[in-house]
Short mmCIF file of C-alpha atoms and ligand atoms in Angstrom, two decimals:
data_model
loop_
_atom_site.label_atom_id
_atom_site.label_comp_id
_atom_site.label_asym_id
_atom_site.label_seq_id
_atom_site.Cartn_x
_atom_site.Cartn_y
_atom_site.Cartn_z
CA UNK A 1 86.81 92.98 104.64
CA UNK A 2 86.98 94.49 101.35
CA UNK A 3 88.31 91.06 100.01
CA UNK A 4 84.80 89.87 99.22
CA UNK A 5 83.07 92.89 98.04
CA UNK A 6 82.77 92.39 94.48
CA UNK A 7 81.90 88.56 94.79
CA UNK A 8 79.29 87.57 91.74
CA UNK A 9 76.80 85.20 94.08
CA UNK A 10 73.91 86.81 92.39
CA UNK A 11 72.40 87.48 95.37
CA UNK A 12 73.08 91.36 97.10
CA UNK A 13 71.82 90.53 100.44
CA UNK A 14 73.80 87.02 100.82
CA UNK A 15 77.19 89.07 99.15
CA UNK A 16 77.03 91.08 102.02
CA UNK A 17 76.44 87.81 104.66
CA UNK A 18 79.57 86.33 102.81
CA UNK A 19 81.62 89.85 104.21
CA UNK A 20 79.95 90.07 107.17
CA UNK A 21 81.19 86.33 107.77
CA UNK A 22 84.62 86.81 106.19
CA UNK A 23 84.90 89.88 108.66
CA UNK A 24 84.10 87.18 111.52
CA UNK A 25 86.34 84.86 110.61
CA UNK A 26 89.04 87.13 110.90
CA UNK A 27 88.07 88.39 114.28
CA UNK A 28 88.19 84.29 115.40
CA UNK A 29 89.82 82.47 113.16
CA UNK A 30 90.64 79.51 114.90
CA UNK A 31 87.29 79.18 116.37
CA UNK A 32 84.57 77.08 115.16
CA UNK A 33 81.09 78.79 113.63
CA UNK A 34 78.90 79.59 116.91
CA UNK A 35 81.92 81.58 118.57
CA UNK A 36 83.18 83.09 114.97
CA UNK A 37 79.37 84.70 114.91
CA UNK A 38 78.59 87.44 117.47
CA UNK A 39 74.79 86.98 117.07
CA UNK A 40 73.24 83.81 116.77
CA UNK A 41 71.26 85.93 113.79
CA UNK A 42 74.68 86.13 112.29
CA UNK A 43 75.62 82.62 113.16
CA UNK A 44 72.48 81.51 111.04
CA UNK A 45 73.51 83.53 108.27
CA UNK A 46 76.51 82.25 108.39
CA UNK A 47 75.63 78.24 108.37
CA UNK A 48 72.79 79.57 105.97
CA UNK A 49 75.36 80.92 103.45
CA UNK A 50 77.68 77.69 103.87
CA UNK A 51 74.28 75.99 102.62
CA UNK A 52 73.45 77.62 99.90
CA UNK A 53 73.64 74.98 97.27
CA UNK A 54 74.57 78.17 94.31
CA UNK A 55 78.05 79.26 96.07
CA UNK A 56 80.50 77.69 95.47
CA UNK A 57 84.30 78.05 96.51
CA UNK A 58 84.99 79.34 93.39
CA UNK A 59 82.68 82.10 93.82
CA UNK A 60 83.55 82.88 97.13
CA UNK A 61 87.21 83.40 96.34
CA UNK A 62 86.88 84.54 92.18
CA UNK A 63 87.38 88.13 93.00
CA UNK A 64 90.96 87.65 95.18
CA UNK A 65 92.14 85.28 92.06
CA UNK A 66 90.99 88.46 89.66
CA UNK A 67 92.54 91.31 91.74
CA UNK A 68 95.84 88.87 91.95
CA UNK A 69 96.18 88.50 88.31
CA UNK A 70 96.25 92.23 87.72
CA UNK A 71 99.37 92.71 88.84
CA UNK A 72 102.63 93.08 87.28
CA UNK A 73 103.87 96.34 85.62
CA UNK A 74 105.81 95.64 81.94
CA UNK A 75 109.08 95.09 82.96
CA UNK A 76 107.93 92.89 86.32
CA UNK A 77 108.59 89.41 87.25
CA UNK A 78 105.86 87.75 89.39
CA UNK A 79 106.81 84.11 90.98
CA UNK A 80 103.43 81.96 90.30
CA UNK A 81 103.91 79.59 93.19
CA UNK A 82 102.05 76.33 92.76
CA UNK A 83 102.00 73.46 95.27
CA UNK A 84 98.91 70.69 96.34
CA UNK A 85 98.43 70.42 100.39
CA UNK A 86 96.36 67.50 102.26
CA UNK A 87 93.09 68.83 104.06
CA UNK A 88 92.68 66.31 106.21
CA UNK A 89 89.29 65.72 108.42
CA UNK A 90 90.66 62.26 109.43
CA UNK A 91 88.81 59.01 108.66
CA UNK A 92 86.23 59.77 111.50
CA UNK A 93 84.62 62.06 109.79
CA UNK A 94 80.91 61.60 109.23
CA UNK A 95 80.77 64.53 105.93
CA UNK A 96 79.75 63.30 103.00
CA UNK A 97 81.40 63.89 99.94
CA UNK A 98 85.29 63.86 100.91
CA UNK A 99 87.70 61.26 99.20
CA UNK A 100 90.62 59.78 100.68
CA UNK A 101 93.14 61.84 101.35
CA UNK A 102 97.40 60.46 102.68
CA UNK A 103 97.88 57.15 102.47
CA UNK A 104 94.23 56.54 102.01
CA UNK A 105 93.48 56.85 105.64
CA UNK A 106 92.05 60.01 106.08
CA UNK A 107 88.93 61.80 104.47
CA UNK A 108 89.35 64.98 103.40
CA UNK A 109 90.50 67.10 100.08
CA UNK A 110 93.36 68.72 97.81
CA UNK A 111 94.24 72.01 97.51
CA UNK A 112 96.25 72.80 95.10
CA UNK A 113 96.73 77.03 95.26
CA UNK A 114 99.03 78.92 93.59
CA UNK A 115 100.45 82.16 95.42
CA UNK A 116 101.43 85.15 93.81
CA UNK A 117 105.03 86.29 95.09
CA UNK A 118 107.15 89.64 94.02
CA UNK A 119 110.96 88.13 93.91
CA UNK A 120 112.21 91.28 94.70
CA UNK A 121 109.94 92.61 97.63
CA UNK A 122 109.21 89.11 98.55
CA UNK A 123 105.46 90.45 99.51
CA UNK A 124 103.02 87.90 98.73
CA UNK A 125 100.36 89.38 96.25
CA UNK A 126 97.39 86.88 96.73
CA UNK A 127 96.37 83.61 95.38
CA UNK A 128 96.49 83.77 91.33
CA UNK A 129 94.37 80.52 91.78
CA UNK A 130 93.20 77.44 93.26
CA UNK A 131 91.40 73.88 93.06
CA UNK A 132 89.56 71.70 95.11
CA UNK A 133 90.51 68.07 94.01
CA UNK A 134 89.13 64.96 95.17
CA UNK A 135 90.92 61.62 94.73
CA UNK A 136 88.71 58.99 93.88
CA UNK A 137 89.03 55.21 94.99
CA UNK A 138 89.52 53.21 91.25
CA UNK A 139 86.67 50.70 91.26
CA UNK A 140 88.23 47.54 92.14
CA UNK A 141 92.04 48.18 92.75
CA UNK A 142 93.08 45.63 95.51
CA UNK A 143 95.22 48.36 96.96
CA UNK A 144 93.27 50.95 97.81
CA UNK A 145 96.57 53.28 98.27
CA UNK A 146 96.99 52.60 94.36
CA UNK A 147 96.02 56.10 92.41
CA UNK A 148 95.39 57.05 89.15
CA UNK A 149 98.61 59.32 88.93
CA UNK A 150 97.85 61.16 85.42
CA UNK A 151 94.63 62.52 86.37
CA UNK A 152 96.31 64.07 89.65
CA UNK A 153 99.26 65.44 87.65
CA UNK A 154 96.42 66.91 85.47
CA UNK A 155 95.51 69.44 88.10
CA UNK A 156 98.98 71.41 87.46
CA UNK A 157 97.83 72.38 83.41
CA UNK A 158 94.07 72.91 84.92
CA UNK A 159 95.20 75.89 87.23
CA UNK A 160 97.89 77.09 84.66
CA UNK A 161 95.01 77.55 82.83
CA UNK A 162 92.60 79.09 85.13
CA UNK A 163 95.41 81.68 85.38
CA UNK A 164 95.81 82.84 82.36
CA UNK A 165 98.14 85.23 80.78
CA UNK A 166 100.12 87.95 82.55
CA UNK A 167 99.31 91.75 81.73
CA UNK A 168 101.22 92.82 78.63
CA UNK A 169 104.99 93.05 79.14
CA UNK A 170 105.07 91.50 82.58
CA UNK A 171 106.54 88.15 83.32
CA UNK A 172 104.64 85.45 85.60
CA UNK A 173 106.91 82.31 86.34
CA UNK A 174 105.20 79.13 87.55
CA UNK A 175 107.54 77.86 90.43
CA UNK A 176 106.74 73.83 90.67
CA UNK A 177 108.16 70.82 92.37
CA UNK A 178 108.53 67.38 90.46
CA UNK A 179 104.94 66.99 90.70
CA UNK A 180 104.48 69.55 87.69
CA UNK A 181 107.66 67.96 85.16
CA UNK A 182 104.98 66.86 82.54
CA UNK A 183 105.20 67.35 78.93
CA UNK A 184 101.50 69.01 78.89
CA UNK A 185 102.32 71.32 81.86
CA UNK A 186 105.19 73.04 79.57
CA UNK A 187 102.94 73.28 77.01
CA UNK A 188 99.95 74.78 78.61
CA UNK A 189 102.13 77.22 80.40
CA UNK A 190 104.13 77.97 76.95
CA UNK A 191 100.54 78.94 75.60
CA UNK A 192 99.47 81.40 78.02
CA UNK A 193 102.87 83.18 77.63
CA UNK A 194 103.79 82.20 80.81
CA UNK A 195 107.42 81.12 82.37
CA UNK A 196 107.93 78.48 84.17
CA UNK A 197 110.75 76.78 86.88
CA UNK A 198 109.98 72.97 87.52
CA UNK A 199 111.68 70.45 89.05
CA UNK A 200 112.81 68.08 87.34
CA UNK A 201 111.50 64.48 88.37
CA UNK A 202 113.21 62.36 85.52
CA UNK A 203 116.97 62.30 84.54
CA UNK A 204 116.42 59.76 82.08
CA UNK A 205 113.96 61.73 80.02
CA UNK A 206 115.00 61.95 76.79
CA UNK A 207 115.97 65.47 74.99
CA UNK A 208 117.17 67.01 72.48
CA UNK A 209 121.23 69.25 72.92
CA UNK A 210 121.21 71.69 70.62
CA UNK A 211 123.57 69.63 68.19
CA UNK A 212 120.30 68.02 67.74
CA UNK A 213 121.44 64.83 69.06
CA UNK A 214 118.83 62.77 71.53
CA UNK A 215 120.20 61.78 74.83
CA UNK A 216 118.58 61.69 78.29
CA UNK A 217 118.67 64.80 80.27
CA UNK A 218 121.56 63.43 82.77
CA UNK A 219 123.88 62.31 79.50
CA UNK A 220 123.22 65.85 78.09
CA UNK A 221 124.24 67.28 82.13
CA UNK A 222 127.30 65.13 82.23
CA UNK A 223 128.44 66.38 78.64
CA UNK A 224 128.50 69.98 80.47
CA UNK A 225 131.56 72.04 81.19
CA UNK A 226 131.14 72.90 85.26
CA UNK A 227 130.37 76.37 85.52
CA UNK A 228 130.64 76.94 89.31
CA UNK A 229 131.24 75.20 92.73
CA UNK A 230 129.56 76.42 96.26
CA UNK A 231 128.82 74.59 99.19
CA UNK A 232 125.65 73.74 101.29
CA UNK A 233 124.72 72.52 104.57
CA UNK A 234 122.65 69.74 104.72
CA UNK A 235 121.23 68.69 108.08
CA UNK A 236 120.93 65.20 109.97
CA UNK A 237 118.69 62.79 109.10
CA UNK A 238 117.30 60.23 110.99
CA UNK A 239 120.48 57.97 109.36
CA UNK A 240 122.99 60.26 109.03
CA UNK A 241 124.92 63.25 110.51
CA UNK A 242 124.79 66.64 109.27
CA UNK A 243 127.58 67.69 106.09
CA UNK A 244 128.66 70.17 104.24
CA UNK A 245 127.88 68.94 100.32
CA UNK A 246 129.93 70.24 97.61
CA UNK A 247 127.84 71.38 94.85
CA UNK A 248 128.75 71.64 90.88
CA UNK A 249 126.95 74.26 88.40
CA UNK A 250 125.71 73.36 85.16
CA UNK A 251 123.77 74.58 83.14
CA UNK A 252 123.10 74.20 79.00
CA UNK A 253 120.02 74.97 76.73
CA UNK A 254 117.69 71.84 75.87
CA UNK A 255 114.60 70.62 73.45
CA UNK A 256 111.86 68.92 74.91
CA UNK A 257 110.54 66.22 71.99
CA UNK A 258 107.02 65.42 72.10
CA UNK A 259 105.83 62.36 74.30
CA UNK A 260 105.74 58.91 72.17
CA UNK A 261 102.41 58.54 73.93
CA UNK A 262 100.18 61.82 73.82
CA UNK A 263 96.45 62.49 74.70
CA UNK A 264 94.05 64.23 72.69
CA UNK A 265 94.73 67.90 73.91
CA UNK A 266 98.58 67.33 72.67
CA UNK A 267 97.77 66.38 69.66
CA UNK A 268 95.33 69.25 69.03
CA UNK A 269 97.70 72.40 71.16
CA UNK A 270 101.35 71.29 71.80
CA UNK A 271 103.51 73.17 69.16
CA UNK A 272 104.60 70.46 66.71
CA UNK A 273 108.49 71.98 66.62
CA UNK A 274 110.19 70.74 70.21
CA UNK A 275 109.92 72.71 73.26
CA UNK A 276 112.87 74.98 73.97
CA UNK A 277 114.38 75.27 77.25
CA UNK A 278 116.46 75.20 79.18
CA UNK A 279 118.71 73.25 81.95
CA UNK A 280 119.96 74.21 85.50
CA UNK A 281 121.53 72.11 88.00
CA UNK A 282 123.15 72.09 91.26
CA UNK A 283 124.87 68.47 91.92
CA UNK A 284 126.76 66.63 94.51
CA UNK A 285 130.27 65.40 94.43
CA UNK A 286 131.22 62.29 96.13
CA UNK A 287 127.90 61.96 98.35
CA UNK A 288 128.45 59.68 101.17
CA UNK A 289 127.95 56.04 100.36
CA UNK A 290 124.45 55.50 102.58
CA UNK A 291 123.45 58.81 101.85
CA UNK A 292 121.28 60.21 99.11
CA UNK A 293 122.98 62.85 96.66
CA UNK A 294 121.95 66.27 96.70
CA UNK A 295 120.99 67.40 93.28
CA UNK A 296 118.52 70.36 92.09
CA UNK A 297 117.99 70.03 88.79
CA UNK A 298 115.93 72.41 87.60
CA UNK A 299 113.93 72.85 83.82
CA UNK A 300 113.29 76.83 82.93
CA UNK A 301 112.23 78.29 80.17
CA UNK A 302 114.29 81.46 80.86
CA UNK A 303 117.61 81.90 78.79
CA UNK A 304 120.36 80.92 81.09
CA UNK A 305 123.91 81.67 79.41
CA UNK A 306 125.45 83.23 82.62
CA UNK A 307 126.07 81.99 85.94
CA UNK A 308 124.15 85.11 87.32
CA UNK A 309 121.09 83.56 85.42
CA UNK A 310 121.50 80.51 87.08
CA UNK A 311 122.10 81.70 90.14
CA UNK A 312 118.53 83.32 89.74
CA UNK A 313 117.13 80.76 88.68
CA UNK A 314 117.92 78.51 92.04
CA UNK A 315 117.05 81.97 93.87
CA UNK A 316 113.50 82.13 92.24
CA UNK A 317 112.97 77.86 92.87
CA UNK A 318 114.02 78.68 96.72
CA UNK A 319 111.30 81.17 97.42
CA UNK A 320 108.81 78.13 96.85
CA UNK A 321 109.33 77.69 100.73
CA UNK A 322 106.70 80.73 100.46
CA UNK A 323 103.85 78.54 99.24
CA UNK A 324 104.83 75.98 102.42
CA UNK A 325 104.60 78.65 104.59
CA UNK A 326 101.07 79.43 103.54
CA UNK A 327 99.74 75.95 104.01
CA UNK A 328 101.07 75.91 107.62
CA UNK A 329 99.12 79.58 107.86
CA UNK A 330 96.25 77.89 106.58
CA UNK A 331 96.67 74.49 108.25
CA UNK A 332 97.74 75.53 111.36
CA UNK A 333 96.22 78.61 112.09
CA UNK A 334 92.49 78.14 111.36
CA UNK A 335 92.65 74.37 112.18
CA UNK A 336 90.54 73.85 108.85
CA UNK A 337 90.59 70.69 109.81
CA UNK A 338 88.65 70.28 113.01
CA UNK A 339 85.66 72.42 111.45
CA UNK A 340 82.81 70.79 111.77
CA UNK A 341 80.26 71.05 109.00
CA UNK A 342 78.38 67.96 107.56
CA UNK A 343 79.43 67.80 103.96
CA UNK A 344 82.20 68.42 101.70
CA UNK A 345 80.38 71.58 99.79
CA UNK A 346 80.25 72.92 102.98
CA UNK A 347 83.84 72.05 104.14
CA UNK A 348 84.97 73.79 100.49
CA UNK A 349 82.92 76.70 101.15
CA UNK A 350 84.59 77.74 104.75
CA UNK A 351 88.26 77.10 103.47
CA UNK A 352 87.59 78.80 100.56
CA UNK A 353 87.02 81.98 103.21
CA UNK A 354 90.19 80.84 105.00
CA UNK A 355 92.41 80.65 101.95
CA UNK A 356 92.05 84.30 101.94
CA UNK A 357 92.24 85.11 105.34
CA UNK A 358 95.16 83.26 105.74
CA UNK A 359 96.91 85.31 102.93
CA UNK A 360 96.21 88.59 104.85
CA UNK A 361 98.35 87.01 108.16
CA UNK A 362 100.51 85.86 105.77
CA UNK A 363 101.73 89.64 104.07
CA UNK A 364 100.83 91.18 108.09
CA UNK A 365 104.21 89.14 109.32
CA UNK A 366 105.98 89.46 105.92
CA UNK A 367 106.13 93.26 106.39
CA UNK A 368 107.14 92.79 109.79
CA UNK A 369 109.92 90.36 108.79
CA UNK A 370 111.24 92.23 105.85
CA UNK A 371 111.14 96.15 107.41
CA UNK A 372 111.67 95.30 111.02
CA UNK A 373 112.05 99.46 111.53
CA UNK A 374 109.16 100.08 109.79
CA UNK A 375 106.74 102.21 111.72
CA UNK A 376 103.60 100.25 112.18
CA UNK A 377 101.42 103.31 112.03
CA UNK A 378 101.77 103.05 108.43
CA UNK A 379 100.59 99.59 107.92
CA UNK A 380 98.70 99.48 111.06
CA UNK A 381 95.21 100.78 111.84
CA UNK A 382 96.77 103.73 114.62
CA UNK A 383 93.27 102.27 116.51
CA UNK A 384 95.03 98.94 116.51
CA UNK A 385 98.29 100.76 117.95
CA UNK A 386 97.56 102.75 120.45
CA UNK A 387 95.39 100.27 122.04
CA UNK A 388 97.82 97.35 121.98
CA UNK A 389 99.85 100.21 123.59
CA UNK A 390 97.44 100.47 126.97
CA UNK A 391 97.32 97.28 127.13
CA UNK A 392 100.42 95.46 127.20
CA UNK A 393 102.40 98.83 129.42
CA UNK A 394 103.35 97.10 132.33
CA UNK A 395 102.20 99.09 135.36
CA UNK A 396 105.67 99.28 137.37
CA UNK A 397 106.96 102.84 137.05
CA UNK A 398 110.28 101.12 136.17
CA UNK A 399 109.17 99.21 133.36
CA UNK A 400 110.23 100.60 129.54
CA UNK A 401 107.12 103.01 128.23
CA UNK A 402 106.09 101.72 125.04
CA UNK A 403 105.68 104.65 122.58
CA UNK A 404 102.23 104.24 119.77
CA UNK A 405 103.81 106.79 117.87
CA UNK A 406 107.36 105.48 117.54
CA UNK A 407 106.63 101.44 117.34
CA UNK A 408 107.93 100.02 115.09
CA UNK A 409 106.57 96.58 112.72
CA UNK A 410 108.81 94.25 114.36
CA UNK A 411 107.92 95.67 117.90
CA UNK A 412 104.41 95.16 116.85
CA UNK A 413 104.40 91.96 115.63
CA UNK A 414 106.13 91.12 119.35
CA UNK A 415 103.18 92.50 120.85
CA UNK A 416 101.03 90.64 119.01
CA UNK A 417 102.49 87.62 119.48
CA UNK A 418 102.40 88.25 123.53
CA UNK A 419 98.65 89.16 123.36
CA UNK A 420 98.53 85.61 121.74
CA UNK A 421 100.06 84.18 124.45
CA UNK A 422 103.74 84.05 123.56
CA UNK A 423 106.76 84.46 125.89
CA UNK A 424 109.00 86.74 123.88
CA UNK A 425 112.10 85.24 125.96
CA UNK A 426 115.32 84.91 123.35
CA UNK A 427 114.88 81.11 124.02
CA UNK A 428 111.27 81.11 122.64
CA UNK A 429 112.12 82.63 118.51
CA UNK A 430 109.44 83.36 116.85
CA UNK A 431 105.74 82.73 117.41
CA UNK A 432 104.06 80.02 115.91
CA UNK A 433 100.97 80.01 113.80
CA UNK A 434 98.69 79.19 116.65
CA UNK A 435 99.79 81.81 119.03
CA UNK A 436 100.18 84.93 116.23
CA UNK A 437 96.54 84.08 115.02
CA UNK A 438 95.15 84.33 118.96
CA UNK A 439 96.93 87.79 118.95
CA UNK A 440 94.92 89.28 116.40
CA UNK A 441 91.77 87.80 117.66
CA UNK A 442 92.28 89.08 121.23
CA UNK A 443 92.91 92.41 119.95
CA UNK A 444 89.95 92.94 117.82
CA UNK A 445 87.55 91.39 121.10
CA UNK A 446 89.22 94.20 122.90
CA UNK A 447 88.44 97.20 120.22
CA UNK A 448 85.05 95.94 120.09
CA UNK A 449 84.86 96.45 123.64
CA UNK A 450 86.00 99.63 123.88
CA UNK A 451 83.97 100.70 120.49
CA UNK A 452 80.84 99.16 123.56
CA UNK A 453 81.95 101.37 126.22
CA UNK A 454 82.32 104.47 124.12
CA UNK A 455 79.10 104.39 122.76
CA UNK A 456 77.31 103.22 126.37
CA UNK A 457 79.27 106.27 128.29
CA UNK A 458 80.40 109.05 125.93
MN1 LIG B 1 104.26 69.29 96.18
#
């Protein structure tokens, strides 16, 4: 796997262990070491390189993060999706070194990753980076669910900053949920010439219209002329039924003062004129009584003065689903979580592998989404094809041939799915995680069979 290749471990012979293991996992990624490893030589290289006390995950996936931030032509808009997900090893975990993870229950780690997205092709790029993050008990808080919430939030400016800036003339946007509505965030994002599209978490923040008047940022809203109405279906809830919300546009340009209480690195970086940006929101009218209103309200530092702008603006937040997506690929699929390696480096190490992976399955079913009619042989290794083809024909001289040269991605990914185990009946949709990462696996044991045989007889 030519992810790897360049990886600086400082070390030629254990750079190519890492691909020869990265290779593995790919062939069974839902396995556990022993059956990932086809030799038990291999399997000791494998648990050898997971031990080696000099890699670290940010070695082992550096090179994907550089290749990732390369792209974007002048003219280009990349989405920089950034979320945190929960890898949980549950509290009976023996590793050392994990933290408490959910409501303090589990043992595990955070990984916060940030996924590289083209809005228009919607073809995932890569990871433009990623942090391990351990939360940390406070010495002598009662409660032990009770966290220190600044030094999580903290994580958001961290990775803006690992990032960097984009290549000249392109645009990166940072997509965020509330999580990343922080003073410093703006700021660090601001410096490295990025964009960004955050959620907003506070409506009684206080900012500045431009009549230079201070307000909160739902007075300044309210003071807004509505600029457009649409509608949206919101499903049950546990509580309620499902409705169709009426929504309001608004939207209006904005200052962001500094913080009355701000750290050392605000004082020394944040600009000392307020932050311009600006102000997008979708909101509810008359909401139910028992039921929560629906309101995006969304901060941006892109000028929006049209209602196309906004429009793209709640287009661009919406693609964040993306970055969900990936941490079920990543969750689901490899079952990080039921690995079983005896400390946390170790834990890092081997999802720091299957970040990567994952992002490979990830673009594999995005091309088969997006260009159904695609022929596969173009993305497809025609090896890949034409085997998949001998093996799921149906005997019966009635049954529908199924043509290598003529199959298309969607038909494909189908196959795939029903080498994986999946029914393919209308009732079924699409395959999960689980099933399209056995396909894959299946057909690789399979090539390497018949790679066995040819050698052995021909
Ligand atoms: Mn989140």
């Amino acid at each position: 796997m030519m992810e790897f290749s360049p990886c600086e471990l400082g070390d030629v012979r254990r750079t190519k262990r890492l691909v020869k293991a990265a290779a593995q996992v790919l062939v069974r990624p839902d396995g556990t070491t022993p059956e990932q490893a086809e030799s038990w030589g291999d399997c000791k290289a494998l648990y050898r390189l997971m031990d080696c006390d000099d890699i670290s995950f940010q070695a082992i996936t550096s090179p994907h993060y550089e290749r990732t931030r390369q792209s974007g032509d002048a003219g280009s808009v990349r989405l920089i999706l950034n979320d945190t997900t929960e890898i949980d090893y549950d509290s009976k975990r023996r590793a050392r070194g994990l933290g408490p993870v959910g409501r303090n229950t589990g043992r595990g780690f955070f990984l916060h990753s940030a996924l590289m997205r083209d809005p228009v092709t919607k073809q995932v790029i890569g990871l433009a980076g990623q942090e391990v993050q351990y939360r940390t008990k406070k010495k002598g808080a009662k409660n032990s669910r009770r966290r220190d919430p600044h030094r999580e939030q903290a994580v958001w400016g961290r990775l803006i900053d690992q990032i960097g800036s984009p290549p000249p003339g392109a645009t990166w946007l940072h997509v965020c949920d509330r999580g990343a509505d922080d003073y410093e965030v703006f700021c660090r994002a601001y410096r490295q010439r990025c964009g960004w599209i955050v959620r907003a978490c506070r409506l009684n923040r206080q900012v500045i219209s431009p009549s230079g008047d201070r307000m909160t940022l739902k007075e300044h809203l309210t003071a807004q002329p509505v600029r457009g109405r649409q509608s949206l279906e919101v499903a049950a809830t546990l509580k309620r039924s499902a409705r169709t919300a009426q929504l309001e546009l608004r939207f209006a340009p904005l200052a962001l003062p500094r913080p009355r209480v701000i750290n050392a690195w605000i004082r020394k970086h944040a600009p000392s004129e307020p932050l311009a940006m600006w102000v997008v929101e979708l909101a509810e009218i008359d909401p139910p009584n028992d039921a929560e209103q629906v309101r995006r309200t969304l901060l941006t530092s892109q000028p929006v003065e049209t209602v196309e702008q906004a429009q793209q603006i709640i287009d661009y937040y919406a693609q964040r689903w993306a970055i969900e997506e990936y941490h079920k690929a990543l969750k689901t699929g490899c079952q990080v979580e039921s690995r079983y390696y005896e400390t946390a480096e170790r834990l890092e190490r081997i999802t720091g592998l299957l970040a990567i992976v994952a992002v490979q399955l990830l673009r594999l079913r995005h091309l088969a989404d997006e260009h159904p009619d695609h022929p596969a042989i173009e993305v497809v290794p025609a090896q890949w094809i034409k085997t998949i083809t001998k093996v799921r024909q149906r005997p019966s001289p009635r049954a529908p041939k199924i043509n290598a040269t003529t199959m298309t991605l969607e038909e494909f990914d189908k196959h795939l799915g029903g080498l994986g185990g999946h029914l393919g009946r209308k009732c079924d949709g699409r395959p999960g995680w689980q099933t399209l990462w056995r396909g894959p696996e299946k057909l690789l044991l399979i090539l390497r069979g018949c790679e066995i045989l040819r050698t052995k007889c021909g």
